[in-house]
Amino acid sequence: MQNISGANKTEKRLTKLNECFLNFSVDPIENINRLTALCGEILGADCALYNRLDKGMLCSWAQWNVPADYKQVDNPQGHICYDIINANKDDVVVVRDLPLTKYAYTDPNVVKFNLKTYLGQAVKLADKYVGALCVVYQNDFIPSEDEKRIMGLIASAIAVEENRRQAQESLRESEERYRTLAESAQDFIFIIGPDWRIQYLNL
């Protein structure tokens, strides 16, 4: 009976995940926010975050159910997510009894928000780890193997959106460079589309 109940719970969670995928927008950051919120919701966490290294800082690019006084940008040293990113592994990491670990002294959120359990996984951009999806609890939480797999799926989906975001930015930068080059050219440049209409003029 317990196995059937667990299977039903997993099936419902996967259904929610599929619904999230089907409702993705064209904006990767919006999708990362949705995935982070879904992770927190279906894993019954107190809070969920996608923390990203950006310009030497640890930045919460996506948040779910965060306290009002949560610091969204911080020096990365000492934070659990920073260690997860630097570990360069694809495994889900579980840290229990947080007040008894070194993070009670190095990660300011542990004591400030009375955190007991951390569950997180690093996220890759191309071949480099750049962020960490995490959920935290104010009580002791032992995730099942299914729950770890679900977190892994969501972290993988965030990695896809990270790579899509970079591709969009590269394309936008390339278009801007081309436009600048074309507009500063001495010659007359135009682009004709497949319908034989002029799509661009450098006038």
CSV table of C-alpha atoms in Angstrom, one decimal:
chain,number,residue,atom,x,y,z
A,1,MET,CA,0.0,0.0,0.0
A,2,GLN,CA,2.9,2.4,0.9
A,3,ASN,CA,4.6,1.6,-2.5
A,4,ILE,CA,1.4,2.4,-4.4
A,5,SER,CA,1.0,5.7,-2.4
A,6,GLY,CA,4.6,6.7,-3.2
A,7,ALA,CA,4.2,5.8,-6.9
A,8,ASN,CA,1.0,8.0,-7.1
A,9,LYS,CA,2.9,10.9,-5.5
A,10,THR,CA,5.7,10.6,-7.9
A,11,GLU,CA,3.3,10.4,-10.9
A,12,LYS,CA,1.5,13.5,-9.7
A,13,ARG,CA,4.9,15.4,-9.4
A,14,LEU,CA,6.0,14.3,-12.9
A,15,THR,CA,2.6,15.4,-14.3
A,16,LYS,CA,3.2,18.9,-12.7
A,17,LEU,CA,6.7,18.9,-14.2
A,18,ASN,CA,5.3,18.1,-17.7
A,19,GLU,CA,2.7,20.8,-17.4
A,20,CYS,CA,5.5,23.3,-16.5
A,21,PHE,CA,7.4,22.2,-19.6
A,22,LEU,CA,4.3,22.6,-21.8
A,23,ASN,CA,3.7,26.1,-20.5
A,24,PHE,CA,7.3,27.4,-21.1
A,25,SER,CA,7.6,30.9,-22.5
A,26,VAL,CA,10.2,32.2,-24.9
A,27,ASP,CA,12.1,33.9,-22.0
A,28,PRO,CA,14.6,31.4,-20.4
A,29,ILE,CA,14.8,33.4,-17.2
A,30,GLU,CA,11.0,33.2,-16.7
A,31,ASN,CA,11.2,29.5,-17.3
A,32,ILE,CA,14.0,29.1,-14.7
A,33,ASN,CA,11.9,31.0,-12.2
A,34,ARG,CA,9.0,28.6,-12.9
A,35,LEU,CA,11.2,25.5,-12.5
A,36,THR,CA,12.6,26.8,-9.3
A,37,ALA,CA,9.2,27.5,-7.8
A,38,LEU,CA,8.0,24.1,-9.0
A,39,CYS,CA,10.9,22.4,-7.3
A,40,GLY,CA,10.1,24.1,-4.0
A,41,GLU,CA,6.4,23.3,-4.3
A,42,ILE,CA,6.6,19.6,-5.2
A,43,LEU,CA,9.4,18.9,-2.7
A,44,GLY,CA,7.5,20.6,0.1
A,45,ALA,CA,10.4,22.9,0.9
A,46,ASP,CA,10.3,26.1,3.0
A,47,CYS,CA,12.2,28.0,0.2
A,48,ALA,CA,13.7,27.3,-3.2
A,49,LEU,CA,16.5,29.2,-5.0
A,50,TYR,CA,18.5,29.1,-8.2
A,51,ASN,CA,21.8,30.7,-7.2
A,52,ARG,CA,24.1,31.7,-10.0
A,53,LEU,CA,27.6,33.0,-10.1
A,54,ASP,CA,27.6,36.3,-11.9
A,55,LYS,CA,30.5,38.8,-12.0
A,56,GLY,CA,32.2,37.2,-9.0
A,57,MET,CA,29.0,37.3,-6.8
A,58,LEU,CA,26.4,34.7,-5.9
A,59,CYS,CA,23.1,35.9,-7.2
A,60,SER,CA,19.7,34.5,-6.7
A,61,TRP,CA,18.4,34.6,-10.2
A,62,ALA,CA,15.2,32.6,-9.3
A,63,GLN,CA,13.4,32.5,-5.9
A,64,TRP,CA,10.4,30.9,-4.4
A,65,ASN,CA,8.9,31.7,-1.0
A,66,VAL,CA,12.0,33.7,0.2
A,67,PRO,CA,11.8,35.8,3.4
A,68,ALA,CA,11.5,39.5,2.9
A,69,ASP,CA,14.9,40.2,4.3
A,70,TYR,CA,16.7,37.6,2.2
A,71,LYS,CA,19.9,39.0,0.6
A,72,GLN,CA,19.7,38.2,-3.1
A,73,VAL,CA,23.3,39.1,-4.0
A,74,ASP,CA,26.2,38.1,-1.7
A,75,ASN,CA,29.9,37.2,-1.7
A,76,PRO,CA,30.0,33.5,-2.6
A,77,GLN,CA,32.6,32.3,-0.2
A,78,GLY,CA,31.1,30.1,2.6
A,79,HIS,CA,27.7,29.6,1.0
A,80,ILE,CA,26.6,26.0,0.5
A,81,CYS,CA,25.6,26.6,-3.1
A,82,TYR,CA,29.1,28.0,-3.9
A,83,ASP,CA,30.6,24.8,-2.6
A,84,ILE,CA,28.1,22.7,-4.6
A,85,ILE,CA,29.1,24.6,-7.8
A,86,ASN,CA,32.8,24.2,-7.2
A,87,ALA,CA,32.5,20.5,-6.5
A,88,ASN,CA,31.9,20.0,-10.2
A,89,LYS,CA,29.5,17.0,-9.8
A,90,ASP,CA,26.1,16.2,-11.1
A,91,ASP,CA,24.9,14.5,-7.9
A,92,VAL,CA,22.2,15.8,-5.7
A,93,VAL,CA,23.7,16.9,-2.4
A,94,VAL,CA,21.9,16.6,0.9
A,95,VAL,CA,23.3,18.4,4.0
A,96,ARG,CA,21.3,17.7,7.2
A,97,ASP,CA,21.8,19.1,10.7
A,98,LEU,CA,23.0,22.4,9.3
A,99,PRO,CA,23.4,24.1,12.7
A,100,LEU,CA,26.0,21.4,13.5
A,101,THR,CA,28.0,21.9,10.3
A,102,LYS,CA,30.6,24.5,9.3
A,103,TYR,CA,27.9,26.3,7.4
A,104,ALA,CA,26.4,27.5,10.6
A,105,TYR,CA,29.5,29.8,10.7
A,106,THR,CA,30.2,30.4,6.9
A,107,ASP,CA,26.7,30.6,5.3
A,108,PRO,CA,24.8,33.5,6.9
A,109,ASN,CA,21.4,32.1,5.9
A,110,VAL,CA,21.7,29.0,8.1
A,111,VAL,CA,21.4,30.7,11.4
A,112,LYS,CA,19.4,33.7,10.2
A,113,PHE,CA,16.6,31.6,8.8
A,114,ASN,CA,16.9,28.7,11.2
A,115,LEU,CA,17.7,26.2,8.4
A,116,LYS,CA,18.1,22.5,9.2
A,117,THR,CA,18.3,20.7,5.8
A,118,TYR,CA,19.7,21.7,2.4
A,119,LEU,CA,19.1,19.8,-0.8
A,120,GLY,CA,20.8,21.0,-4.0
A,121,GLN,CA,22.4,20.2,-7.3
A,122,ALA,CA,24.9,22.1,-9.5
A,123,VAL,CA,23.8,23.4,-12.9
A,124,LYS,CA,26.0,23.5,-16.0
A,125,LEU,CA,26.3,26.1,-18.8
A,126,ALA,CA,28.0,24.3,-21.7
A,127,ASP,CA,30.8,22.4,-19.9
A,128,LYS,CA,31.1,24.6,-16.8
A,129,TYR,CA,29.2,24.6,-13.6
A,130,VAL,CA,27.8,28.1,-13.0
A,131,GLY,CA,24.8,27.7,-10.6
A,132,ALA,CA,23.0,25.6,-8.1
A,133,LEU,CA,19.3,24.7,-7.7
A,134,CYS,CA,18.5,24.3,-4.0
A,135,VAL,CA,15.6,23.8,-1.6
A,136,VAL,CA,15.9,24.3,2.1
A,137,TYR,CA,13.9,23.2,5.2
A,138,GLN,CA,13.5,24.4,8.7
A,139,ASN,CA,13.2,20.8,9.8
A,140,ASP,CA,15.1,17.6,9.3
A,141,PHE,CA,14.3,16.3,5.8
A,142,ILE,CA,15.4,13.0,4.2
A,143,PRO,CA,14.7,13.0,0.5
A,144,SER,CA,13.6,9.8,-1.2
A,145,GLU,CA,15.4,8.5,-4.3
A,146,ASP,CA,12.4,9.7,-6.4
A,147,GLU,CA,12.7,13.1,-4.9
A,148,LYS,CA,16.4,13.3,-5.8
A,149,ARG,CA,15.6,12.2,-9.3
A,150,ILE,CA,13.0,14.9,-9.6
A,151,MET,CA,15.5,17.5,-8.4
A,152,GLY,CA,17.9,16.2,-11.0
A,153,LEU,CA,15.4,16.5,-13.8
A,154,ILE,CA,14.6,20.1,-12.8
A,155,ALA,CA,18.3,21.0,-12.6
A,156,SER,CA,18.8,19.5,-16.1
A,157,ALA,CA,15.9,21.6,-17.4
A,158,ILE,CA,17.4,24.7,-15.9
A,159,ALA,CA,20.7,23.9,-17.6
A,160,VAL,CA,18.8,23.7,-20.9
A,161,GLU,CA,17.3,27.1,-20.3
A,162,GLU,CA,20.8,28.5,-19.3
A,163,ASN,CA,22.2,27.3,-22.6
A,164,ARG,CA,19.2,28.7,-24.5
A,165,ARG,CA,19.7,32.1,-22.8
A,166,GLN,CA,23.3,32.2,-23.8
A,167,ALA,CA,22.4,31.3,-27.4
A,168,GLN,CA,19.9,34.1,-27.5
A,169,GLU,CA,22.4,36.6,-26.0
A,170,SER,CA,25.1,35.5,-28.5
A,171,LEU,CA,22.6,35.9,-31.4
A,172,ARG,CA,21.6,39.4,-30.2
A,173,GLU,CA,25.2,40.5,-29.8
A,174,SER,CA,26.0,39.1,-33.3
A,175,GLU,CA,23.0,41.0,-34.8
A,176,GLU,CA,24.0,44.2,-33.0
A,177,ARG,CA,27.6,43.9,-34.3
A,178,TYR,CA,26.3,43.3,-37.8
A,179,ARG,CA,23.9,46.2,-37.7
A,180,THR,CA,26.7,48.6,-36.4
A,181,LEU,CA,29.0,47.4,-39.1
A,182,ALA,CA,26.4,47.8,-41.8
A,183,GLU,CA,25.2,51.2,-40.7
A,184,SER,CA,28.8,52.5,-40.6
A,185,ALA,CA,29.7,51.1,-44.0
A,186,GLN,CA,30.3,53.5,-46.9
A,187,ASP,CA,28.5,51.2,-49.4
A,188,PHE,CA,24.8,50.7,-49.9
A,189,ILE,CA,23.8,47.4,-48.1
A,190,PHE,CA,20.3,45.8,-48.3
A,191,ILE,CA,18.8,42.4,-47.5
A,192,ILE,CA,16.1,40.8,-49.6
A,193,GLY,CA,13.8,38.2,-48.1
A,194,PRO,CA,12.5,35.0,-49.7
A,195,ASP,CA,9.4,36.9,-50.7
A,196,TRP,CA,11.6,39.4,-52.7
A,197,ARG,CA,10.8,42.2,-50.3
A,198,ILE,CA,13.6,44.4,-48.8
A,199,GLN,CA,14.0,43.5,-45.2
A,200,TYR,CA,16.9,45.8,-44.3
A,201,LEU,CA,18.5,49.0,-45.7
A,202,ASN,CA,21.5,50.8,-44.1
A,203,LEU,CA,20.2,54.3,-44.9
